[in-house]
Each structure stands twice: as structure tokens, then as C-alpha cells.
XYZ file of C-alpha atoms in Angstrom:
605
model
C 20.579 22.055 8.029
C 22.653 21.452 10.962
C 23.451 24.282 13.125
C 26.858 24.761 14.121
C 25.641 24.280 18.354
C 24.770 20.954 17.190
C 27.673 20.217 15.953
C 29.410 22.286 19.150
C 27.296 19.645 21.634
C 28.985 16.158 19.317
C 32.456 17.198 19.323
C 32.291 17.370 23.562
C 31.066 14.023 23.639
C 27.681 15.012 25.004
C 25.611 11.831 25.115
C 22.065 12.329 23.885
C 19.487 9.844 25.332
C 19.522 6.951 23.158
C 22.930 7.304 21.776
C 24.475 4.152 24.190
C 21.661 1.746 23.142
C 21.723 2.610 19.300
C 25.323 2.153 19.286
C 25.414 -1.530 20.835
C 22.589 -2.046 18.632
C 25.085 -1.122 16.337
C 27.619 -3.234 18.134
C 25.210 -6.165 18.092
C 24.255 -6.687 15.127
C 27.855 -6.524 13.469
C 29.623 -8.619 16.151
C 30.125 -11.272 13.531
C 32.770 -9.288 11.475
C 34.546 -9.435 14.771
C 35.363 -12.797 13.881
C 36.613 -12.043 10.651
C 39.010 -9.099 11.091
C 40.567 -11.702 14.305
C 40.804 -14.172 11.789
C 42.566 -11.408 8.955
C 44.988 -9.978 12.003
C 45.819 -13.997 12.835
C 46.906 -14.370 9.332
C 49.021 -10.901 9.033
C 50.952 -12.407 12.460
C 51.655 -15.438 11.331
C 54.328 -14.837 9.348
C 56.249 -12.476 11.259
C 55.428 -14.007 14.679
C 55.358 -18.023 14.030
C 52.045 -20.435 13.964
C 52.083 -21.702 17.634
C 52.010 -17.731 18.601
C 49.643 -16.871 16.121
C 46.871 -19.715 16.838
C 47.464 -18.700 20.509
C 46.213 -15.107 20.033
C 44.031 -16.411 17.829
C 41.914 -18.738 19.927
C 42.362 -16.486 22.985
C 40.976 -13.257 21.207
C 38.066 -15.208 19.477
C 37.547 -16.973 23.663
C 37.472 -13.214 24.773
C 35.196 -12.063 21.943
C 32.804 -14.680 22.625
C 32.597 -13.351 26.054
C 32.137 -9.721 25.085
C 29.045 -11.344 22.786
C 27.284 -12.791 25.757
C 27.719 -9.912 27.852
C 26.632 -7.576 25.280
C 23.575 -9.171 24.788
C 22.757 -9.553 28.861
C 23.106 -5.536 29.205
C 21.873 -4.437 25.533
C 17.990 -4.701 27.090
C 18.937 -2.393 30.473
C 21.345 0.356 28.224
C 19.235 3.662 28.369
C 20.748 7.204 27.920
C 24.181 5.575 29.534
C 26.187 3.025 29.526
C 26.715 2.002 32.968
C 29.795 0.095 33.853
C 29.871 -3.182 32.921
C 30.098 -2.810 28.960
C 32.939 -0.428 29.401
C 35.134 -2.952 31.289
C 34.188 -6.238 29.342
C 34.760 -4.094 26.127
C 38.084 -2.562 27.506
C 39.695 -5.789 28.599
C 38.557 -7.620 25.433
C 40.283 -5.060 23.544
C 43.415 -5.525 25.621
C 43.681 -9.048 23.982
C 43.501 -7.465 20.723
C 46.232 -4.886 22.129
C 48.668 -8.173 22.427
C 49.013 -8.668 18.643
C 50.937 -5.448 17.923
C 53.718 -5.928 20.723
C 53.678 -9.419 19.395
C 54.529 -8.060 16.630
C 56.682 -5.479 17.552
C 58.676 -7.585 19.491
C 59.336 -10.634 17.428
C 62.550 -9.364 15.590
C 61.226 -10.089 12.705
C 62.273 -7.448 9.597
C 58.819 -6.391 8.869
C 57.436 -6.659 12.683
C 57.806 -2.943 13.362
C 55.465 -1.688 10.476
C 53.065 -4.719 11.054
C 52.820 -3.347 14.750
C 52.300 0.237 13.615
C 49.418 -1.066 10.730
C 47.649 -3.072 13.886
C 48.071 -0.068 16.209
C 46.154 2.002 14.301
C 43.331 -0.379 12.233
C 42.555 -1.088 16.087
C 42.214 2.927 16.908
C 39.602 2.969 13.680
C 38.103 -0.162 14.407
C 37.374 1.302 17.990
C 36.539 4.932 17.015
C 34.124 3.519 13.919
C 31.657 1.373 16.043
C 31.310 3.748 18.563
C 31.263 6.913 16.765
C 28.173 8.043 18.573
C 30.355 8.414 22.020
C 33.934 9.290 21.374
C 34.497 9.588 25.272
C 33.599 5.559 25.271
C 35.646 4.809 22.707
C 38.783 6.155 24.131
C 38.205 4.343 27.277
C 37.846 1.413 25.571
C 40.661 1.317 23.008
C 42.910 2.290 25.923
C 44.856 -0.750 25.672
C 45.912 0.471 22.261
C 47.034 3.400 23.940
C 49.291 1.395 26.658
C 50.727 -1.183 23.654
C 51.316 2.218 22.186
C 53.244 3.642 25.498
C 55.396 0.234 26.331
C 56.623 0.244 22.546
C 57.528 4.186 22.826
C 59.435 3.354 26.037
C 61.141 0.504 24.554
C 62.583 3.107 21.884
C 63.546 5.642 24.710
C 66.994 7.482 23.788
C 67.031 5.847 19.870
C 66.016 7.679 16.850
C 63.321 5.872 16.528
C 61.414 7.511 19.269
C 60.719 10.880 18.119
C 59.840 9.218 14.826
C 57.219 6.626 16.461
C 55.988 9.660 18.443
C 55.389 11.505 15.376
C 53.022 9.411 13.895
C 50.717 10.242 16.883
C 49.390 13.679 15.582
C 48.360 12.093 12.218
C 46.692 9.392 13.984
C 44.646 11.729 16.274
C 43.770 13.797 12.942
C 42.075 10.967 11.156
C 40.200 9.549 13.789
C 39.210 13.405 14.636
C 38.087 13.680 11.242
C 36.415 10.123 11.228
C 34.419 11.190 14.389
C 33.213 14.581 13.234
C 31.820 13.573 9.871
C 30.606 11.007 11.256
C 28.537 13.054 13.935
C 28.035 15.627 11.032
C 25.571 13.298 9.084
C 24.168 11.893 11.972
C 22.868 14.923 13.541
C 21.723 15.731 9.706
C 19.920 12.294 9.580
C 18.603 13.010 13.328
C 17.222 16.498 12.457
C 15.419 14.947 9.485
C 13.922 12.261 10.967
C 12.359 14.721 13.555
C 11.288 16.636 10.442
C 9.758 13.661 9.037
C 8.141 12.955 12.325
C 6.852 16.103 12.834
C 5.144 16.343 9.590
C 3.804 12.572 10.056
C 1.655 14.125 13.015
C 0.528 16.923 11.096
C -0.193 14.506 8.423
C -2.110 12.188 11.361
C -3.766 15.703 12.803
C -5.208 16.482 9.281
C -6.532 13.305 8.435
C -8.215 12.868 12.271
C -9.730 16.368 11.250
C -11.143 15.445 7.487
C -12.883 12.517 9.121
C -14.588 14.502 11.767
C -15.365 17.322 9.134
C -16.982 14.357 7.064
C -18.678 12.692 9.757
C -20.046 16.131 10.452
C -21.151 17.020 7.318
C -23.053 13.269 6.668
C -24.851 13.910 10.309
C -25.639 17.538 8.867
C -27.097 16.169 5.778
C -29.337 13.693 7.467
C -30.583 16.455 10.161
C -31.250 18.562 6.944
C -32.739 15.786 4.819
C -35.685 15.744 7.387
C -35.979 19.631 7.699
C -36.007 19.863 4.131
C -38.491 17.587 2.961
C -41.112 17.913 5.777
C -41.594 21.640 4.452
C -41.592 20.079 0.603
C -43.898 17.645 1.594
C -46.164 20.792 2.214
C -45.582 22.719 -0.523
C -45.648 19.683 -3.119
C -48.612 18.799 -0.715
C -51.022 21.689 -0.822
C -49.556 22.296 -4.745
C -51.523 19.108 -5.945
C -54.649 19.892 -4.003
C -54.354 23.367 -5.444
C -54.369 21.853 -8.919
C -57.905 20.310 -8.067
C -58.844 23.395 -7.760
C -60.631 26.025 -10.187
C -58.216 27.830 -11.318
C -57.369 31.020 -13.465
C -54.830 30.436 -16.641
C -52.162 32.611 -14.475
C -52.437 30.968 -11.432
C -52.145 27.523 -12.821
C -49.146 28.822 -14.515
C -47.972 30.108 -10.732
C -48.888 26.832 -9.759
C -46.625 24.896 -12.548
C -43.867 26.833 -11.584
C -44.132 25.935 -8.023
C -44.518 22.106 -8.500
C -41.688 22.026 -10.862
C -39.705 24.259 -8.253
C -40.315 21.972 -5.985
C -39.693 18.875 -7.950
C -36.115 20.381 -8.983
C -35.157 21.006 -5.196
C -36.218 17.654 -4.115
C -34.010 15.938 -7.361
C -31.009 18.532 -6.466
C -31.864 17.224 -2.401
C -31.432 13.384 -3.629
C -27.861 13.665 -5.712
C -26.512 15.949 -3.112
C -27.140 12.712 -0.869
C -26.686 10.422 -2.735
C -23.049 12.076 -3.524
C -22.465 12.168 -0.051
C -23.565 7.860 0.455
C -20.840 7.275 -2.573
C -17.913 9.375 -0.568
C -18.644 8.344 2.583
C -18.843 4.633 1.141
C -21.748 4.015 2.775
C -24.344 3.829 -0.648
C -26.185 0.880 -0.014
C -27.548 -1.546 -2.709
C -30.320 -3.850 -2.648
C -30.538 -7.565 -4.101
C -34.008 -8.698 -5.357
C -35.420 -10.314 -8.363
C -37.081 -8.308 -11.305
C -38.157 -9.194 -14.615
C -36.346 -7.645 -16.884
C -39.843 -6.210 -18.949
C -40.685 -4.449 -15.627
C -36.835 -2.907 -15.272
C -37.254 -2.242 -18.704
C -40.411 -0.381 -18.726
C -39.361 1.506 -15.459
C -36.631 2.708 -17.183
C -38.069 4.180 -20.491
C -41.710 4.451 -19.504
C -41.070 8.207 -17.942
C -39.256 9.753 -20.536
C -40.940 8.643 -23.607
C -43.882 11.546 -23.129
C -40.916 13.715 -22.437
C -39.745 12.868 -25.939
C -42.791 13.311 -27.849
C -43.513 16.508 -25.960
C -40.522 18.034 -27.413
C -41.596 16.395 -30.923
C -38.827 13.786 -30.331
C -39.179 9.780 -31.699
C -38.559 7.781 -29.319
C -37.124 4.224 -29.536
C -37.028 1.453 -26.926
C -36.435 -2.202 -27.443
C -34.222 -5.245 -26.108
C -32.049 -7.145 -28.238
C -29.962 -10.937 -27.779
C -30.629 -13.498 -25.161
C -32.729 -11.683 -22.814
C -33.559 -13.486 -19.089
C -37.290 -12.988 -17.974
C -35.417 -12.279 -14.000
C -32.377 -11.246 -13.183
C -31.095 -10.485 -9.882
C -29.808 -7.041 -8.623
C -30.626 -3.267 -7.417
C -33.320 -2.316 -9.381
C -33.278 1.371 -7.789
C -30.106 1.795 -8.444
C -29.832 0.293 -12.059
C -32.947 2.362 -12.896
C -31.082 5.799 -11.135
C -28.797 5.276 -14.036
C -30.372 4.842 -16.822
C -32.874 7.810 -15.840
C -29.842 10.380 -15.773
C -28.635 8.941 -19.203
C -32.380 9.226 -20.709
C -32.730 12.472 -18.993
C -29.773 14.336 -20.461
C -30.646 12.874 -24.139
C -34.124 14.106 -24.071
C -33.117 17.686 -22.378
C -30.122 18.102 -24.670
C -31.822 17.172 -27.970
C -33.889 19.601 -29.894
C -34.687 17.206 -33.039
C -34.308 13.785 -34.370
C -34.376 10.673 -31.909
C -33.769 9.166 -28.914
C -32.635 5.337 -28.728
C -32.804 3.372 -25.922
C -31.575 -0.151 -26.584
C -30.849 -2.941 -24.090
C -28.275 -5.594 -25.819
C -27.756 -8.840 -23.238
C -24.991 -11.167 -23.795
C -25.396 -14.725 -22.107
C -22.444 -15.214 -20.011
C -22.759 -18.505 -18.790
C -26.511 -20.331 -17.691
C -26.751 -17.824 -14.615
C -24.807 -14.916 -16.018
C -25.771 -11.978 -18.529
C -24.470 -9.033 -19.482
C -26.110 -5.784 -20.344
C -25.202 -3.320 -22.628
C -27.496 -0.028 -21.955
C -26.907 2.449 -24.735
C -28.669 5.896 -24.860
C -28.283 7.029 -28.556
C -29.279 11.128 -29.284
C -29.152 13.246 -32.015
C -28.255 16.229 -30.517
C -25.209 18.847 -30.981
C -22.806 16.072 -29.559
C -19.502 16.424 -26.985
C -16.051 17.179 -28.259
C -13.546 15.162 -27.810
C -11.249 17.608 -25.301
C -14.764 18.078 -23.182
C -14.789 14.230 -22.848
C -12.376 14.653 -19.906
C -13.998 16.396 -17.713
C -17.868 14.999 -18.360
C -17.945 12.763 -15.494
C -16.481 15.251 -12.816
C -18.665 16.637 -10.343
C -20.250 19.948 -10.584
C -19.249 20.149 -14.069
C -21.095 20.202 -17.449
C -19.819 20.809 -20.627
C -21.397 24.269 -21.768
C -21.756 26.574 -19.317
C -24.130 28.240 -20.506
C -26.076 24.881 -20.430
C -26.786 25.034 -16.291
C -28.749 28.513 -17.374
C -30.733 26.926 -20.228
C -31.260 23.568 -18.640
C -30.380 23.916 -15.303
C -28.683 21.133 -13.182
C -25.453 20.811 -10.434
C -23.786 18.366 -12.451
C -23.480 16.153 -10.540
C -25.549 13.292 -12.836
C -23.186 12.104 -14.513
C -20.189 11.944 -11.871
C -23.108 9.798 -9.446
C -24.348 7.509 -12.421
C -20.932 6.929 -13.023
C -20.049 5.855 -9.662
C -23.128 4.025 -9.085
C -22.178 2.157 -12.087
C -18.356 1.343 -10.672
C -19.725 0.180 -7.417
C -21.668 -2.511 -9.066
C -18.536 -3.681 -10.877
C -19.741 -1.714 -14.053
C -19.094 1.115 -16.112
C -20.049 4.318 -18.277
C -18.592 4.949 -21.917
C -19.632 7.589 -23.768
C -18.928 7.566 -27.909
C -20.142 11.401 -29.541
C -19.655 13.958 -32.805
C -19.870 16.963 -32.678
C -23.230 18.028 -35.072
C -24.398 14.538 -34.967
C -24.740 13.226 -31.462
C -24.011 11.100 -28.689
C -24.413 7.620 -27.506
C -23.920 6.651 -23.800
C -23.495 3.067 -22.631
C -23.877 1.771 -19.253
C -22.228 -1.851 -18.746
C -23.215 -4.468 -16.029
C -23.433 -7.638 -15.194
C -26.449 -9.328 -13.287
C -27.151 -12.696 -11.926
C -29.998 -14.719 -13.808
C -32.461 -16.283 -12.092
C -34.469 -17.485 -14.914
C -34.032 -17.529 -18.534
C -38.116 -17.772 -19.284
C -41.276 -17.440 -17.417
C -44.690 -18.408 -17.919
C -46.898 -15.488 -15.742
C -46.148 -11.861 -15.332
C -47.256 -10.297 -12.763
C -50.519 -8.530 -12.031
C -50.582 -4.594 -11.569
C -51.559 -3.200 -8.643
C -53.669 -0.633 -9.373
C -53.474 3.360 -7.829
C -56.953 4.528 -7.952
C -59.147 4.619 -4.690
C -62.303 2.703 -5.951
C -64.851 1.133 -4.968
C -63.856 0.351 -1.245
C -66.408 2.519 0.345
C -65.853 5.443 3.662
C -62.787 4.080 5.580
C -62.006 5.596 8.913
C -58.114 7.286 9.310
C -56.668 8.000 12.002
C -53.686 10.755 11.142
C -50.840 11.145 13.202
C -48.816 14.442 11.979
C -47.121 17.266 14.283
C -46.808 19.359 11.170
C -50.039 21.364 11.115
C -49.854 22.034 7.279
C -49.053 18.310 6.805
C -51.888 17.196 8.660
C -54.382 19.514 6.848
C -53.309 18.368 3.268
C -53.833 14.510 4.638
C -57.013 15.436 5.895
C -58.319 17.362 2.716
C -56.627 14.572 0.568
C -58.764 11.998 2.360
C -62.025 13.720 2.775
C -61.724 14.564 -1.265
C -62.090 10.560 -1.177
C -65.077 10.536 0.745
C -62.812 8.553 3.525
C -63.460 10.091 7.561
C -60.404 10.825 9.395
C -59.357 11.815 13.022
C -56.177 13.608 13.814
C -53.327 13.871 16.386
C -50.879 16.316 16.831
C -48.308 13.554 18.559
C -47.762 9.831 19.443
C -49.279 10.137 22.817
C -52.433 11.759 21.691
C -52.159 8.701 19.009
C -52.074 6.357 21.827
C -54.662 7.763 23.805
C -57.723 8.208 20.662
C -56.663 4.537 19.379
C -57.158 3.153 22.868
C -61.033 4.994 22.296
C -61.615 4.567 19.089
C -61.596 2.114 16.165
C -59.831 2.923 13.243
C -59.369 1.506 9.812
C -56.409 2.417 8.841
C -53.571 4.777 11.179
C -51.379 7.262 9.006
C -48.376 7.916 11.191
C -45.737 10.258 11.083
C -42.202 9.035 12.483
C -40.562 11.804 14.042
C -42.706 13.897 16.347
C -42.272 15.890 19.796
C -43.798 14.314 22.972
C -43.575 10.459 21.601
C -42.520 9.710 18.664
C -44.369 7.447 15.308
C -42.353 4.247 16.536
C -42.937 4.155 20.182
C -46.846 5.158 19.245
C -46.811 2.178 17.093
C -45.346 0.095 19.393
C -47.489 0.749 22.055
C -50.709 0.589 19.782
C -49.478 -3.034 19.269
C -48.549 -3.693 22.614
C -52.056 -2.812 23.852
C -54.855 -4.830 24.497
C -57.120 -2.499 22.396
C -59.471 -1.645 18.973
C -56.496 -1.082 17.051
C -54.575 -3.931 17.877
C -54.449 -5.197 14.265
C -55.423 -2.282 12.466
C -53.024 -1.585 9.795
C -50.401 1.510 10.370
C -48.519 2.521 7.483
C -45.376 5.612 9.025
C -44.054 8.400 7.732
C -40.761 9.687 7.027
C -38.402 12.653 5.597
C -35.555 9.426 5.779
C -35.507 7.583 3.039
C -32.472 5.638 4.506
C -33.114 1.819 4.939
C -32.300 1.260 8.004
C -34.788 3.512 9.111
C -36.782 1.793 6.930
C -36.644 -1.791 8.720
C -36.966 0.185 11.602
C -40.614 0.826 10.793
C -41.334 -2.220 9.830
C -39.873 -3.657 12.775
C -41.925 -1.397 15.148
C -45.035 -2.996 14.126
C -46.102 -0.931 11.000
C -46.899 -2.561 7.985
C -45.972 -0.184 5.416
C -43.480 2.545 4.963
C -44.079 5.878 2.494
C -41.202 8.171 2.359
C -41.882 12.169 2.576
C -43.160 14.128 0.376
C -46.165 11.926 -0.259
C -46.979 10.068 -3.045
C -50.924 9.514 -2.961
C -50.804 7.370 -5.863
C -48.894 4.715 -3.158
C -51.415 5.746 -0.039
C -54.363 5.096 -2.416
C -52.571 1.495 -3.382
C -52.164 0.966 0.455
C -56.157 2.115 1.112
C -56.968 -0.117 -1.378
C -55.265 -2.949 0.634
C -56.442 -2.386 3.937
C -60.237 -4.584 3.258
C -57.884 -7.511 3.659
C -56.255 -6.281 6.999
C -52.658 -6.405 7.718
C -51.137 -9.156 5.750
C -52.374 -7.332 2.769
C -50.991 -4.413 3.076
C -47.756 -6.115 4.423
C -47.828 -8.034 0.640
C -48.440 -4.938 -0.990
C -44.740 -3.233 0.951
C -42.971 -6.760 0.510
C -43.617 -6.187 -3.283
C -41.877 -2.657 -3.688
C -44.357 -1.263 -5.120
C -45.152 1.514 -2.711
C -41.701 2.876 -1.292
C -38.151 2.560 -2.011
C -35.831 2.608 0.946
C -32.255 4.455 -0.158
């Protein structure tokens, strides 16, 4: 609302900054109806003042217009919070010739001149008063001729009737241009106060959206510094749990020891979709294009979860149907991150029956197929109001389920996503008492329709290859004694360093078969070691270096690579990918480099 000081500071003619340029803005923009009303007061004279007379105020009115135009638009660009002096007198002597055509009329002796002159008198007060509303003060300067056509005709009637009469039509005037003024400053100070209203919540608006990007740019550095200090201490307790397990062990520990691993296993899973939610939020989930054969994808997919199945006493199906390519092109990872949550939640939600896994493709065009993934269970099913809410994060359907089976649920909300971003999509079809059947939808490039040689597996064990010497570069004591006891269980003789330096230093000694090397360390870090153990005129010049990381990013990934190593194993471990690597290093570098271009060894996310 407008408060009545406001309204106090309008009616005194206070000019606010702005006010003089808004209102020849104003001015500016309707100068062309200028034109018109000369034209509509021409036609009004004529008649009760003659043609010749008419067309001469005519032509000299639109001539003086014309001028006021030009000069307008020189002084419109220098008008600030006044309006100087040279609008006022252009305007004030242009409204003089407009002044002319009432005491035209008034004075032509003509039966209906008086009441033409009075009509003029007055449309020229409102004309005046309406376009510069904003500034009364200005508009009685300028519609001061008005006021002296108005004087000379009152004189003219001095000691007649007629004057007190003409004079009092004066109050009434004043009263409706007094009125015209005020509600017009009324809503304009309304429309003012709003707009700073609307301005000032624009900047809030502006404040709290510069604040929800720094909190999120925050939280995505906080969950990368985490990421590493998280899974460097997993790496140790997943780490000395599978040596443990090699162990003699009593039927309570290795229960003790169960529970650890599969504590373990659960935090790192819980680790990953809490990052990967983060990627899909932040928009920066990355996706990989490469070619697979769609056996292998297949197989990936399934092959984990069919033991699952028949350990709970489950059948389970797997099989492709239609026109199936042998290679398609796309994000394995990512596909294969799908369809493992969808498996996942059929086997751990279904007590009896079966679990279907069928892969329908639909030929698209000669380089374009479409699969249909569906996930058919037979367990207690979803009901159709719980629908709603199944793919929203941190949300599952029983509540009592997160205690029974555990889980953030958050599955389902990152499959789901996952599946959008690669121009896909999740439906979900269930009965309550009978089941469910989830089907993941996308579309994948073909590369080739058949092929004539799959290819070979690379095999985990460490066989065969005789005592290899390993040099291990690890800061993390407990890291580097797992390494150690992992390789000396293999018969293989290693060498430590607690940092990149000391890595420097022994490999500039000593000749090494293959250099284990941990990326982020105090002192000198894995990459500048590795660097500078290729930069080196040295033993270990060629000898292959596979790093270590907690980041499973890919960028950081390249990095590696691009540092001179020629393999890359994300954090915790997997052995079963060293022992590929140790397998690989008899052929030197390039074999080991073959074994990371083929994937089969780490997964950058």
C-alpha cells in the first residue's frame, strides 16, 4: 500500500529522479497522436471560423509540432532528474499555437464560437495535465498559454454577465484536472512501490540461487574429498578381510568375518549411489561410448544374480528374443548399473517362484535396435497407489522393507535417471499377490548385425608365470602390508615405499618387474613418481606401472594413463584384475596397455 507521505510528496510536485525522462519518454513515443487531435481541432474550427483560417492554424500548429518533435528528441538523451530549460520553452510556445484556436474561436461571431472556445480551452488543460502527469508544476508552465487565451477572453467580457459566468467555470476546471493528477500519482506511486517490491525480491531470488550453487559445489567437492577418505580405509578392511578368509579359521570367526565383508560391501554400494546421485544432480554423470557384443552385456548382466537366485531356491530365467545385433554401441557400465538394480530388487524381494530376465530387440532401421529389458518376479507385487512414489529418492515402498532388506532407496530413483539420460526409460507393470515386471527401454546404435569370432577370455588366476619382482608404492601402512602378503601368498618378491620420492629413488637402484603405485601420497605424489620413473634414464624405464586410486572418476582416470602408467585399478582392490595385469606383464608394456584398452580390469565412473 501507499502511504499517505507518499502521496503528501506527489501532490507538491516533488520531482523524483527519473520522473522528467519517463515522462518525455512518455511524450515521445505518443507524439504522433499530436497530429491527430491538430487535425480533429482543425475540423471542429472550420465551421465556425472559415477554411482559409482553419488550414492556417492548421499548417502552422502541425509546423510548430514538428519542431517540438525534433527538439524533443535532441534533449530526451541529456533529461536526468530535471528538465532543464529548453523543453519547457519549446513546449510552452508550441502550446501557445494551440492557445490561438480557442480565441479564434471565440472571436469569430459565429453562434456556436463561444462554447467551441470553452470545449478547446479545456481539452487543451487535459491534454496538457495528462502527458505530464508525473510533474504537475511542468505542466502548468507549459499550458500557460491556455491560461492567457483564458485571461484575454475574461477581459473581453469585463462589466457583461457573461464574466462572472466564464469565471465560474474555473473552479470546476481546476477540480478535474486536480482529480486527474492525484489518481493519476495515486497508481503510480502504487505501481512504483511494487516494482521495488518485485525488485527486491528478484535479488533475494538472485542471492538464493548464487547460494544453492555454492552449497552444491560444496557438497560435490565434499563428496570427492570423502570418496578418497572413505575407500582408502575400505580398501583395508575389504583388504585384510580376504586374506583373513585364507586363513584357518573357527566356525564363529568366519561368521565375524562374513559379516564384516558384507559390511563392507554394503558401505561401499551405499558410497557409489550416494555419488552417483550426486553426478545425476550436478549433471555432470558421464557416459562412455564403446562397442560390446551383446552376449557379453548380456552375460554381465544376469551372470551375478543367477547364484543369488538359486541360493534362495529361486528359478532363474535368462534369454534374448527378436533380431538381436552381435555389437551394439553404447555405455556398457551404465546399461549394466541398471539392469543390476532391477535384478537385484527381484531376487531380494522374492521368496518363491521365478525370476525372468528377458531381452526383446526390435530392429529399428540397419544401424538401429531397440531393447526391451524386462525383469519379471513372482513376489508379493506393488499396489497401484505405491506406484507413485517408487522412483523417488530415499523411498521404498514398505517400510519395514529397509529393516528386512536394507537399502537408501535410492536404486530405483538413479536407474531411473540413468535410464532418462540415455534417452530411455523405466515402466514398471505389478499385482499385488502375484508380482512385478520392470522394463527398462533404450535404444543403441548397431555396429554389426552378425559376427564370426567372439572373443577370448582373459583369464584371473596367477599361473604359471614364475617369481616376479614388485615394487609397491603405498603411504597407507595397512595397505601396503595386505599388497605385500597378497603377493608373497603368490610366491611373487616385492619391495616397498612409503612415498613417490622413495619410489623414485629404489627404481633408479633397482630393477623391477612390475611397480604397484598408489596415486595420492604425501611428499610426491603416484603421478609425478611415474613421471619421473619415465623421464629417467634408468632400470625401470619400461617397466610396467599399473596406479592406484580411491577416484574412480575418469578424468582422473586418463590422467594416469597419461602420466605414463599403463594400467589403472580403482580402490578397494580387486586381485582378480592385479592377477590379470601380473599375468600380462611377460609381454612388457604394450601388454598390459591391451589388457586396460580392453576394459577388462577397471571401469572409470
Amino acid at each position: 500500500m501507499v502511504e499517505s507521505d507518499g502521496i503528501g510528496k506527489a501532490l507538491t510536485g516533488e520531482q523524483r529522479p527519473g520522473e522528467a525522462a519517463q515522462a518525455l519518454r512518455a511524450i515521445l513515443q505518443t507524439q504522433y497522436l499530436r497530429y491527430l487531435i491538430i487535425a480533429s481541432w482543425a475540423v471542429g474550427l472550420l465551421p465556425v471560423v472559415g477554411g482559409i483560417n482553419a488550414l492556417i492554424w492548421f499548417f502552422g500548429t502541425v509546423v510548430a509540432g514538428a519542431l517540438r518533435g525534433q527538439v524533443e528528441k535532441g534533449v530526451s538523451s541529456r533529461v536526468g532528474s530535471g528538465w532543464g530549460m529548453v523543453f519547457p520553452l519549446v513546449a510552452t510556445a508550441t502550446t501557445a499555437a494551440w492557445a490561438v484556436a480557442p480565441l479564434m474561436a471565440w472571436f469569430s461571431g459565429h453562434p456556436f464560437g463561444h462554447a467551441l472556445a470553452m470545449a478547446l480551452l479545456i481539452s487543451g488543460y487535459v491534454l496538457v495535465f495528462a502527458q505530464l502527469r508525473s510533474s504537475p508544476r511542468q505542466a502548468l508552465v507549459i499550458s500557460s498559454p491556455y491560461g492567457v487565451a483564458a485571461l484575454i477572453i475574461l477581459a473581453s467580457l469585463w462589466g457583461s454577465s457573461l464574466f462572472w459566468a466564464f469565471l465560474a467555470v474555473v473552479p470546476f476546471t481546476v477540480a478535474g484536472l486536480f482529480v486527474l493528477v492525484t489518481m493519476t500519482m495515486l497508481r503510480e506511486d502504487r505501481i512504483t512501490a511494487f516494482q521495488e517490491h518485485q525488485a527486491h525480491l528478484i535479488e533475494e531470488l538472485e542471492a538464493a540461487r548464487d547460494k544453492a550453487k555454492a552449497a552444491s559445489d560444496a557438497k560435490s567437492n565434499f563428496l570427492g574429498v570423502i570418496s578418497h577418505e572413505l575407500r582408502t580405509p575400505m580398501n583395508g578392511v575389504l583388504g585384510a578381510a580376504q586374506l583373513l578368509a585364507s586363513t584357518r579359521l573357527e566356525t564363529s570367526q568366519r561368521e565375524y568375518l562374513s559379516i564384516i565383508r558384507n559390511s563392507g560391501d554394503n558401505l561401499l554400494s551405499l558410497l557409489n549411489d550416494i555419488l552417483d546421485m550426486t553426478k545425476i544432480e550436478a549433471g555432470r554423470m558421464t557416459f562412455e561410448v564403446v562397442d560390446i557384443h551383446s552376449d557379453d552385456m548380456h552375460r554381465r548382466a544376469a551372470g551375478p544374480f543367477q547364484a543369488q537366485a538359486e541360493a534362495k531356491g529361486l528359478t532363474f530365467v535368462s534369454r534374448f528374443e527378436g533380431d538381436v545385433p552381435a555389437i551394439v554401441r553404447g555405455d556398457p557400465l551404465r546399461v549394466c548399473q541398471v539392469l543390476h538394480n532391477l535384478l537385484s530388487n527381484a531376487v531380494k524381494f522374492t521368496d518363491a517362484g521365478e525370476v525372468v530376465f528377458l531381452a526383446k530387440c526390435t530392429r529399428l532401421s540397419d544401424d538401429r535396435v531397440k531393447f526391451d529389458f524386462s525383469v519379471t518376479d513372482s513376489g508379493a507385487g506393488i499396489a497401484p497407489a505405491d506406484l507413485e512414489r517408487l522412483f523417488q529418492p530415499f523411498t521404498q515402498v514398505d517400510a519395514s522393507s529397509t529393516r528386512r532388506f536394507g537399502g537408501t532407496g535410492l536404486g530405483l530413483t538413479i536407474a531411473k535417471r540413468m535410464a532418462n539420460i540415455m534417452h530411455g526409460d523405466i515402466h514398471v507393470e505389478s499385482t499385488p499377490g502375484k508380482g512385478s515386471t520392470f522394463t527398462f527401454t533404450v535404444e543403441a546404435q548397431v555396429v554389426a548385425w552378425t559376427t564370426q569370432k567372439e572373443a577370448e577370455p582373459i583369464h584371473a588366476d596367477v599361473e604359471g608365470g614364475g617369481a616376479l619382482s614388485v615394487l609397491i608404492v603405498e603411504d597407507h601402512p595397512v595397505n601396503r602390508m595386505i599388497l605385500e602378503a597378497w603377493m608373497g601368498s603368490a610366491g611373487h618378491v616385492s619391495s616397498t615405499a612409503e612415498n613417490g620420492q622413495i619410489a623414485v629413488e629404489v627404481a633408479g637402484r633397482e630393477r623391477f618387474d612390475l611397480i604397484v603405485m598408489d596415486v595420492n601420497m604425501p611428499v610426491m605424489d603416484g603421478l609425478s613418481a611415474t613421471r619421473a620413473i619415465r623421464g629417467a634414464v634408468g632400470p625401470n624405464t619400461e617397466t610396467p606401472i599399473v596406479v592406484l586410486s580411491a577416484s574412480a572418476r575418469r578424468e582422473d582416470h586418463q590422467a594416469g594413463l597419461d602420466a605414463g602408467a599403463d594400467a589403472y585399478l580403482n580402490k578397494p582392490i580387486d586381485f582378480a584384475a592385479l592377477a590379470r595385469v601380473m599375468n600380462q606383464v611377460g609381454g612388457g608394456r604394450a601388454s598390459v596397455r591391451r589388457l586396460e584398452d580392453s576394459g577388462e580390469i577397471s571401469v572409470a565412473a
